[in-house]
Amino acid sequence: MKKLLLVLGMITCMLGLTACNDEKDTLTENYGVTQEQALEYGQGLVETMNEIVLRGEMAQYESDKILYPALESFSSALEEMGDYQSVTENSSVEYGDGITIMMEIQGTLRNAQVEIILDKELMITSISANVIYSFGELMAKAGLNTLMGMGTVFVVLILICLLISCFSLIAKVQKKSGKKKEQAAQIADKVVEQIMEREEQSDDLELAAVIAAAIAAYEGAASSDGYVVRSIKRRKR
């Protein structure tokens, strides 16, 4: 952390001291910084961030709300661009309410663009790094995204068709289950009727035995073996 602050302080002091010597190349009278000096500042900052990432010292700047996200962005860019090589000549500086330094850096696999935004007081407000993809890579990604989108749509349509086709099967299953329930209910009713008939028959047998015993007692017979009850008719009230 101290090393980074020292580097940034030295660069800022250098910008302030050398700006007075060349007024023709200044960005504006408000900043007093030449384009060359701004690019040198950006290059120094990029090299410092690259050194921090390579050494694995990002965790030391976790409390810094500006530098830590910048280091994360730079680290993510390195994963796709490869090792940092140098700053290309395509870098540029824009100014208005502040200074925007666009640093194009070269990697072993791809190039990337680092955007450094400074306010009017030349204080860093944000740093971001974006990998520069070739036209072929962009077209391949666009084609892949299109295929994924169309594939997702087709899969959803197929699932909807399958669901719709399942409705007829569901109706058939419901009909079959309804028939099975009706059959089960009919069987249950028959069983109940049989049980009721058996109970009535058993009741009639008991009642016939009681009547036969009563008649035998009335006649003074010793037993009811000689008496047979042929039928019993219940009287409706």
PDB file of C-alpha atoms in Angstrom:
ATOM      1  CA  MET A   1       0.000   0.000   0.000  1.00  0.00           C
ATOM      2  CA  LYS A   2       2.788   2.417   0.898  1.00  0.00           C
ATOM      3  CA  LYS A   3       4.616   1.604  -2.325  1.00  0.00           C
ATOM      4  CA  LEU A   4       1.526   2.315  -4.416  1.00  0.00           C
ATOM      5  CA  LEU A   5       0.857   5.603  -2.654  1.00  0.00           C
ATOM      6  CA  LEU A   6       4.491   6.590  -3.095  1.00  0.00           C
ATOM      7  CA  VAL A   7       4.351   5.849  -6.837  1.00  0.00           C
ATOM      8  CA  LEU A   8       1.109   7.746  -7.278  1.00  0.00           C
ATOM      9  CA  GLY A   9       2.469  10.679  -5.272  1.00  0.00           C
ATOM     10  CA  MET A  10       5.626  10.840  -7.347  1.00  0.00           C
ATOM     11  CA  ILE A  11       3.674  10.725 -10.593  1.00  0.00           C
ATOM     12  CA  THR A  12       1.298  13.451  -9.393  1.00  0.00           C
ATOM     13  CA  CYS A  13       4.203  15.662  -8.365  1.00  0.00           C
ATOM     14  CA  MET A  14       5.890  15.066 -11.712  1.00  0.00           C
ATOM     15  CA  LEU A  15       2.719  16.085 -13.519  1.00  0.00           C
ATOM     16  CA  GLY A  16       2.433  19.251 -11.466  1.00  0.00           C
ATOM     17  CA  LEU A  17       6.064  20.281 -11.949  1.00  0.00           C
ATOM     18  CA  THR A  18       6.464  19.548 -15.630  1.00  0.00           C
ATOM     19  CA  ALA A  19       3.135  20.965 -16.730  1.00  0.00           C
ATOM     20  CA  CYS A  20       4.394  24.538 -16.428  1.00  0.00           C
ATOM     21  CA  ASN A  21       7.223  23.911 -18.919  1.00  0.00           C
ATOM     22  CA  ASP A  22       5.012  23.110 -21.915  1.00  0.00           C
ATOM     23  CA  GLU A  23       1.849  25.102 -22.303  1.00  0.00           C
ATOM     24  CA  LYS A  24       1.267  24.174 -25.960  1.00  0.00           C
ATOM     25  CA  ASP A  25       0.364  20.537 -25.155  1.00  0.00           C
ATOM     26  CA  THR A  26      -1.863  21.136 -22.137  1.00  0.00           C
ATOM     27  CA  LEU A  27      -5.305  19.533 -22.149  1.00  0.00           C
ATOM     28  CA  THR A  28      -6.953  22.592 -20.642  1.00  0.00           C
ATOM     29  CA  GLU A  29      -5.901  25.561 -18.575  1.00  0.00           C
ATOM     30  CA  ASN A  30      -7.747  24.023 -15.624  1.00  0.00           C
ATOM     31  CA  TYR A  31      -5.624  20.870 -15.508  1.00  0.00           C
ATOM     32  CA  GLY A  32      -2.231  22.021 -16.724  1.00  0.00           C
ATOM     33  CA  VAL A  33      -1.341  18.455 -17.788  1.00  0.00           C
ATOM     34  CA  THR A  34      -0.050  17.392 -21.196  1.00  0.00           C
ATOM     35  CA  GLN A  35      -1.363  14.341 -23.012  1.00  0.00           C
ATOM     36  CA  GLU A  36       2.046  12.699 -22.784  1.00  0.00           C
ATOM     37  CA  GLN A  37       2.144  13.212 -19.030  1.00  0.00           C
ATOM     38  CA  ALA A  38      -1.374  11.791 -18.630  1.00  0.00           C
ATOM     39  CA  LEU A  39      -0.410   8.711 -20.647  1.00  0.00           C
ATOM     40  CA  GLU A  40       2.736   8.236 -18.574  1.00  0.00           C
ATOM     41  CA  TYR A  41       0.623   8.468 -15.438  1.00  0.00           C
ATOM     42  CA  GLY A  42      -1.803   5.855 -16.793  1.00  0.00           C
ATOM     43  CA  GLN A  43       1.008   3.530 -17.821  1.00  0.00           C
ATOM     44  CA  GLY A  44       2.583   3.764 -14.376  1.00  0.00           C
ATOM     45  CA  LEU A  45      -0.752   2.982 -12.763  1.00  0.00           C
ATOM     46  CA  VAL A  46      -1.328  -0.034 -15.033  1.00  0.00           C
ATOM     47  CA  GLU A  47       2.124  -1.438 -14.315  1.00  0.00           C
ATOM     48  CA  THR A  48       1.579  -0.952 -10.575  1.00  0.00           C
ATOM     49  CA  MET A  49      -1.748  -2.796 -10.676  1.00  0.00           C
ATOM     50  CA  ASN A  50      -0.191  -5.604 -12.713  1.00  0.00           C
ATOM     51  CA  GLU A  51       2.567  -5.982 -10.120  1.00  0.00           C
ATOM     52  CA  ILE A  52       0.054  -6.084  -7.259  1.00  0.00           C
ATOM     53  CA  VAL A  53      -2.031  -8.774  -8.986  1.00  0.00           C
ATOM     54  CA  LEU A  54       0.994 -10.912  -9.883  1.00  0.00           C
ATOM     55  CA  ARG A  55       2.272 -10.775  -6.311  1.00  0.00           C
ATOM     56  CA  GLY A  56      -1.151 -11.736  -4.943  1.00  0.00           C
ATOM     57  CA  GLU A  57      -1.358  -8.624  -2.773  1.00  0.00           C
ATOM     58  CA  MET A  58      -4.926  -7.638  -3.701  1.00  0.00           C
ATOM     59  CA  ALA A  59      -6.255  -8.481  -0.235  1.00  0.00           C
ATOM     60  CA  GLN A  60      -4.191  -5.631   1.238  1.00  0.00           C
ATOM     61  CA  TYR A  61      -6.352  -3.096  -0.647  1.00  0.00           C
ATOM     62  CA  GLU A  62      -9.719  -4.643   0.159  1.00  0.00           C
ATOM     63  CA  SER A  63     -10.764  -1.610   2.194  1.00  0.00           C
ATOM     64  CA  ASP A  64     -10.075   0.780  -0.710  1.00  0.00           C
ATOM     65  CA  LYS A  65     -13.408   1.356  -2.478  1.00  0.00           C
ATOM     66  CA  ILE A  66     -11.751   2.546  -5.689  1.00  0.00           C
ATOM     67  CA  LEU A  67      -8.516   0.605  -5.984  1.00  0.00           C
ATOM     68  CA  TYR A  68      -9.810  -2.836  -4.940  1.00  0.00           C
ATOM     69  CA  PRO A  69     -12.582  -2.990  -7.598  1.00  0.00           C
ATOM     70  CA  ALA A  70      -9.988  -1.765 -10.116  1.00  0.00           C
ATOM     71  CA  LEU A  71      -7.646  -4.594  -9.157  1.00  0.00           C
ATOM     72  CA  GLU A  72     -10.489  -7.119  -9.442  1.00  0.00           C
ATOM     73  CA  SER A  73     -11.362  -5.830 -12.913  1.00  0.00           C
ATOM     74  CA  PHE A  74      -7.716  -5.917 -14.001  1.00  0.00           C
ATOM     75  CA  SER A  75      -7.274  -9.438 -12.618  1.00  0.00           C
ATOM     76  CA  SER A  76     -10.351 -10.672 -14.517  1.00  0.00           C
ATOM     77  CA  ALA A  77      -9.016  -9.108 -17.719  1.00  0.00           C
ATOM     78  CA  LEU A  78      -5.661 -10.841 -17.265  1.00  0.00           C
ATOM     79  CA  GLU A  79      -7.397 -14.232 -17.236  1.00  0.00           C
ATOM     80  CA  GLU A  80      -8.467 -13.728 -20.867  1.00  0.00           C
ATOM     81  CA  MET A  81      -5.715 -11.483 -22.242  1.00  0.00           C
ATOM     82  CA  GLY A  82      -2.839 -13.475 -20.793  1.00  0.00           C
ATOM     83  CA  ASP A  83       0.277 -11.874 -19.343  1.00  0.00           C
ATOM     84  CA  TYR A  84       0.634  -8.115 -19.516  1.00  0.00           C
ATOM     85  CA  GLN A  85       3.213  -7.048 -22.116  1.00  0.00           C
ATOM     86  CA  SER A  86       3.115  -3.291 -22.668  1.00  0.00           C
ATOM     87  CA  VAL A  87       0.990  -0.233 -23.436  1.00  0.00           C
ATOM     88  CA  THR A  88       0.231   0.211 -27.141  1.00  0.00           C
ATOM     89  CA  GLU A  89       0.258   3.442 -29.146  1.00  0.00           C
ATOM     90  CA  ASN A  90      -3.542   3.364 -29.420  1.00  0.00           C
ATOM     91  CA  SER A  91      -3.915   4.922 -25.967  1.00  0.00           C
ATOM     92  CA  SER A  92      -5.682   8.276 -25.768  1.00  0.00           C
ATOM     93  CA  VAL A  93      -6.771  11.031 -23.396  1.00  0.00           C
ATOM     94  CA  GLU A  94     -10.150  12.746 -23.257  1.00  0.00           C
ATOM     95  CA  TYR A  95     -11.162  15.648 -21.049  1.00  0.00           C
ATOM     96  CA  GLY A  96     -14.214  17.638 -20.050  1.00  0.00           C
ATOM     97  CA  ASP A  97     -15.444  17.687 -16.467  1.00  0.00           C
ATOM     98  CA  GLY A  98     -12.408  15.535 -15.723  1.00  0.00           C
ATOM     99  CA  ILE A  99      -9.732  13.530 -17.493  1.00  0.00           C
ATOM    100  CA  THR A 100     -10.342  10.085 -18.986  1.00  0.00           C
ATOM    101  CA  ILE A 101      -7.236   8.098 -19.852  1.00  0.00           C
ATOM    102  CA  MET A 102      -7.855   5.183 -22.235  1.00  0.00           C
ATOM    103  CA  MET A 103      -4.882   2.815 -22.007  1.00  0.00           C
ATOM    104  CA  GLU A 104      -4.779  -0.009 -24.541  1.00  0.00           C
ATOM    105  CA  ILE A 105      -2.541  -2.725 -23.165  1.00  0.00           C
ATOM    106  CA  GLN A 106      -1.119  -5.720 -24.988  1.00  0.00           C
ATOM    107  CA  GLY A 107      -1.338  -9.241 -23.614  1.00  0.00           C
ATOM    108  CA  THR A 108       0.025 -12.569 -24.757  1.00  0.00           C
ATOM    109  CA  LEU A 109      -3.439 -13.670 -25.930  1.00  0.00           C
ATOM    110  CA  ARG A 110      -5.517 -10.533 -26.431  1.00  0.00           C
ATOM    111  CA  ASN A 111      -5.382  -6.809 -25.891  1.00  0.00           C
ATOM    112  CA  ALA A 112      -7.421  -4.968 -23.293  1.00  0.00           C
ATOM    113  CA  GLN A 113      -8.460  -1.386 -22.597  1.00  0.00           C
ATOM    114  CA  VAL A 114      -8.033   0.184 -19.189  1.00  0.00           C
ATOM    115  CA  GLU A 115     -10.167   3.262 -18.513  1.00  0.00           C
ATOM    116  CA  ILE A 116      -8.889   5.622 -15.823  1.00  0.00           C
ATOM    117  CA  ILE A 117     -11.153   8.506 -14.848  1.00  0.00           C
ATOM    118  CA  LEU A 118      -9.793  11.489 -12.897  1.00  0.00           C
ATOM    119  CA  ASP A 119     -11.787  14.383 -11.487  1.00  0.00           C
ATOM    120  CA  LYS A 120     -10.873  18.078 -11.771  1.00  0.00           C
ATOM    121  CA  GLU A 121      -8.412  17.718  -8.916  1.00  0.00           C
ATOM    122  CA  LEU A 122      -6.700  14.797 -10.696  1.00  0.00           C
ATOM    123  CA  MET A 123      -8.002  12.312  -8.129  1.00  0.00           C
ATOM    124  CA  ILE A 124      -8.940   8.826  -9.325  1.00  0.00           C
ATOM    125  CA  THR A 125     -12.693   8.217  -9.354  1.00  0.00           C
ATOM    126  CA  SER A 126     -12.795   4.853 -11.158  1.00  0.00           C
ATOM    127  CA  ILE A 127     -10.644   2.318 -13.010  1.00  0.00           C
ATOM    128  CA  SER A 128     -11.969  -0.479 -15.204  1.00  0.00           C
ATOM    129  CA  ALA A 129     -10.403  -3.017 -17.572  1.00  0.00           C
ATOM    130  CA  ASN A 130     -12.177  -4.602 -20.542  1.00  0.00           C
ATOM    131  CA  VAL A 131     -10.803  -7.255 -22.875  1.00  0.00           C
ATOM    132  CA  ILE A 132     -10.787  -6.352 -26.592  1.00  0.00           C
ATOM    133  CA  TYR A 133     -12.161  -9.252 -28.637  1.00  0.00           C
ATOM    134  CA  SER A 134     -11.601  -9.714 -32.345  1.00  0.00           C
ATOM    135  CA  PHE A 135     -14.458  -9.466 -34.840  1.00  0.00           C
ATOM    136  CA  GLY A 136     -14.461 -13.229 -35.257  1.00  0.00           C
ATOM    137  CA  GLU A 137     -14.679 -13.783 -31.497  1.00  0.00           C
ATOM    138  CA  LEU A 138     -17.520 -11.287 -31.200  1.00  0.00           C
ATOM    139  CA  MET A 139     -19.410 -12.965 -34.042  1.00  0.00           C
ATOM    140  CA  ALA A 140     -18.818 -16.387 -32.490  1.00  0.00           C
ATOM    141  CA  LYS A 141     -20.153 -15.166 -29.140  1.00  0.00           C
ATOM    142  CA  ALA A 142     -23.142 -13.549 -30.833  1.00  0.00           C
ATOM    143  CA  GLY A 143     -23.854 -16.753 -32.736  1.00  0.00           C
ATOM    144  CA  LEU A 144     -23.544 -18.835 -29.580  1.00  0.00           C
ATOM    145  CA  ASN A 145     -25.892 -16.523 -27.707  1.00  0.00           C
ATOM    146  CA  THR A 146     -28.370 -16.707 -30.596  1.00  0.00           C
ATOM    147  CA  LEU A 147     -28.215 -20.494 -30.661  1.00  0.00           C
ATOM    148  CA  MET A 148     -28.679 -20.680 -26.915  1.00  0.00           C
ATOM    149  CA  GLY A 149     -31.652 -18.331 -27.083  1.00  0.00           C
ATOM    150  CA  MET A 150     -33.287 -20.204 -29.964  1.00  0.00           C
ATOM    151  CA  GLY A 151     -32.507 -23.537 -28.326  1.00  0.00           C
ATOM    152  CA  THR A 152     -34.158 -22.392 -25.116  1.00  0.00           C
ATOM    153  CA  VAL A 153     -37.262 -21.278 -27.036  1.00  0.00           C
ATOM    154  CA  PHE A 154     -37.508 -24.609 -28.884  1.00  0.00           C
ATOM    155  CA  VAL A 155     -37.060 -26.585 -25.676  1.00  0.00           C
ATOM    156  CA  VAL A 156     -39.833 -24.598 -23.995  1.00  0.00           C
ATOM    157  CA  LEU A 157     -42.119 -25.108 -27.019  1.00  0.00           C
ATOM    158  CA  ILE A 158     -41.441 -28.854 -26.989  1.00  0.00           C
ATOM    159  CA  LEU A 159     -42.239 -29.015 -23.278  1.00  0.00           C
ATOM    160  CA  ILE A 160     -45.499 -27.126 -23.872  1.00  0.00           C
ATOM    161  CA  CYS A 161     -46.449 -29.553 -26.677  1.00  0.00           C
ATOM    162  CA  LEU A 162     -45.708 -32.506 -24.411  1.00  0.00           C
ATOM    163  CA  LEU A 163     -47.845 -31.027 -21.655  1.00  0.00           C
ATOM    164  CA  ILE A 164     -50.718 -30.431 -24.061  1.00  0.00           C
ATOM    165  CA  SER A 165     -50.465 -33.996 -25.374  1.00  0.00           C
ATOM    166  CA  CYS A 166     -50.535 -35.269 -21.799  1.00  0.00           C
ATOM    167  CA  PHE A 167     -53.970 -33.710 -21.221  1.00  0.00           C
ATOM    168  CA  SER A 168     -55.685 -36.456 -23.263  1.00  0.00           C
ATOM    169  CA  LEU A 169     -53.807 -39.111 -21.324  1.00  0.00           C
ATOM    170  CA  ILE A 170     -54.834 -37.479 -18.072  1.00  0.00           C
ATOM    171  CA  ALA A 171     -58.483 -37.507 -19.202  1.00  0.00           C
ATOM    172  CA  LYS A 172     -58.259 -41.219 -20.077  1.00  0.00           C
ATOM    173  CA  VAL A 173     -56.653 -42.002 -16.754  1.00  0.00           C
ATOM    174  CA  GLN A 174     -59.363 -40.078 -14.951  1.00  0.00           C
ATOM    175  CA  LYS A 175     -62.075 -41.991 -16.844  1.00  0.00           C
ATOM    176  CA  LYS A 176     -60.447 -45.309 -15.989  1.00  0.00           C
ATOM    177  CA  SER A 177     -60.105 -44.319 -12.360  1.00  0.00           C
ATOM    178  CA  GLY A 178     -63.740 -43.190 -12.355  1.00  0.00           C
ATOM    179  CA  LYS A 179     -64.871 -46.560 -13.726  1.00  0.00           C
ATOM    180  CA  LYS A 180     -62.768 -48.369 -11.168  1.00  0.00           C
ATOM    181  CA  LYS A 181     -64.337 -46.286  -8.407  1.00  0.00           C
ATOM    182  CA  GLU A 182     -67.839 -47.082  -9.705  1.00  0.00           C
ATOM    183  CA  GLN A 183     -67.020 -50.777  -9.869  1.00  0.00           C
ATOM    184  CA  ALA A 184     -65.580 -50.654  -6.382  1.00  0.00           C
ATOM    185  CA  ALA A 185     -68.712 -48.872  -5.135  1.00  0.00           C
ATOM    186  CA  GLN A 186     -70.974 -51.465  -6.785  1.00  0.00           C
ATOM    187  CA  ILE A 187     -68.971 -54.301  -5.272  1.00  0.00           C
ATOM    188  CA  ALA A 188     -69.132 -52.610  -1.874  1.00  0.00           C
ATOM    189  CA  ASP A 189     -72.918 -52.208  -2.197  1.00  0.00           C
ATOM    190  CA  LYS A 190     -73.314 -55.914  -3.077  1.00  0.00           C
ATOM    191  CA  VAL A 191     -71.193 -56.924  -0.130  1.00  0.00           C
ATOM    192  CA  VAL A 192     -73.275 -54.737   2.190  1.00  0.00           C
ATOM    193  CA  GLU A 193     -76.504 -56.229   0.789  1.00  0.00           C
ATOM    194  CA  GLN A 194     -75.179 -59.757   1.307  1.00  0.00           C
ATOM    195  CA  ILE A 195     -74.183 -58.904   4.855  1.00  0.00           C
ATOM    196  CA  MET A 196     -77.626 -57.419   5.545  1.00  0.00           C
ATOM    197  CA  GLU A 197     -79.345 -60.489   4.095  1.00  0.00           C
ATOM    198  CA  ARG A 198     -77.237 -62.786   6.246  1.00  0.00           C
ATOM    199  CA  GLU A 199     -78.047 -60.735   9.313  1.00  0.00           C
ATOM    200  CA  GLU A 200     -81.780 -60.871   8.488  1.00  0.00           C
ATOM    201  CA  GLN A 201     -81.610 -64.633   7.946  1.00  0.00           C
ATOM    202  CA  SER A 202     -79.811 -65.162  11.214  1.00  0.00           C
ATOM    203  CA  ASP A 203     -82.361 -62.951  12.961  1.00  0.00           C
ATOM    204  CA  ASP A 204     -85.229 -64.980  11.417  1.00  0.00           C
ATOM    205  CA  LEU A 205     -83.692 -68.268  12.582  1.00  0.00           C
ATOM    206  CA  GLU A 206     -83.333 -66.977  16.110  1.00  0.00           C
ATOM    207  CA  LEU A 207     -86.880 -65.619  16.046  1.00  0.00           C
ATOM    208  CA  ALA A 208     -88.243 -68.983  14.727  1.00  0.00           C
ATOM    209  CA  ALA A 209     -86.504 -70.858  17.536  1.00  0.00           C
ATOM    210  CA  VAL A 210     -87.997 -68.488  20.106  1.00  0.00           C
ATOM    211  CA  ILE A 211     -91.509 -68.884  18.635  1.00  0.00           C
ATOM    212  CA  ALA A 212     -91.194 -72.664  18.530  1.00  0.00           C
ATOM    213  CA  ALA A 213     -90.091 -72.738  22.169  1.00  0.00           C
ATOM    214  CA  ALA A 214     -93.006 -70.478  23.152  1.00  0.00           C
ATOM    215  CA  ILE A 215     -95.539 -72.697  21.396  1.00  0.00           C
ATOM    216  CA  ALA A 216     -94.068 -75.812  22.976  1.00  0.00           C
ATOM    217  CA  ALA A 217     -94.286 -74.211  26.402  1.00  0.00           C
ATOM    218  CA  TYR A 218     -97.883 -73.224  25.711  1.00  0.00           C
ATOM    219  CA  GLU A 219     -98.792 -76.747  24.645  1.00  0.00           C
ATOM    220  CA  GLY A 220     -96.954 -78.211  27.608  1.00  0.00           C
ATOM    221  CA  ALA A 221     -94.510 -80.102  25.458  1.00  0.00           C
ATOM    222  CA  ALA A 222     -91.166 -81.090  26.866  1.00  0.00           C
ATOM    223  CA  SER A 223     -89.261 -79.721  23.879  1.00  0.00           C
ATOM    224  CA  SER A 224     -89.821 -77.745  20.709  1.00  0.00           C
ATOM    225  CA  ASP A 225     -88.463 -80.442  18.372  1.00  0.00           C
ATOM    226  CA  GLY A 226     -91.906 -81.230  16.991  1.00  0.00           C
ATOM    227  CA  TYR A 227     -92.700 -77.650  16.049  1.00  0.00           C
ATOM    228  CA  VAL A 228     -91.490 -76.107  12.806  1.00  0.00           C
ATOM    229  CA  VAL A 229     -91.986 -72.453  11.876  1.00  0.00           C
ATOM    230  CA  ARG A 230     -92.411 -72.319   8.106  1.00  0.00           C
ATOM    231  CA  SER A 231     -92.294 -68.578   7.568  1.00  0.00           C
ATOM    232  CA  ILE A 232     -92.285 -65.324   9.414  1.00  0.00           C
ATOM    233  CA  LYS A 233     -94.101 -62.297   8.067  1.00  0.00           C
ATOM    234  CA  ARG A 234     -93.341 -58.938   9.572  1.00  0.00           C
ATOM    235  CA  ARG A 235     -96.252 -56.658   9.956  1.00  0.00           C
ATOM    236  CA  LYS A 236     -95.895 -53.120   8.796  1.00  0.00           C
ATOM    237  CA  ARG A 237     -96.975 -50.497  11.280  1.00  0.00           C
TER     238      ARG A 237
END
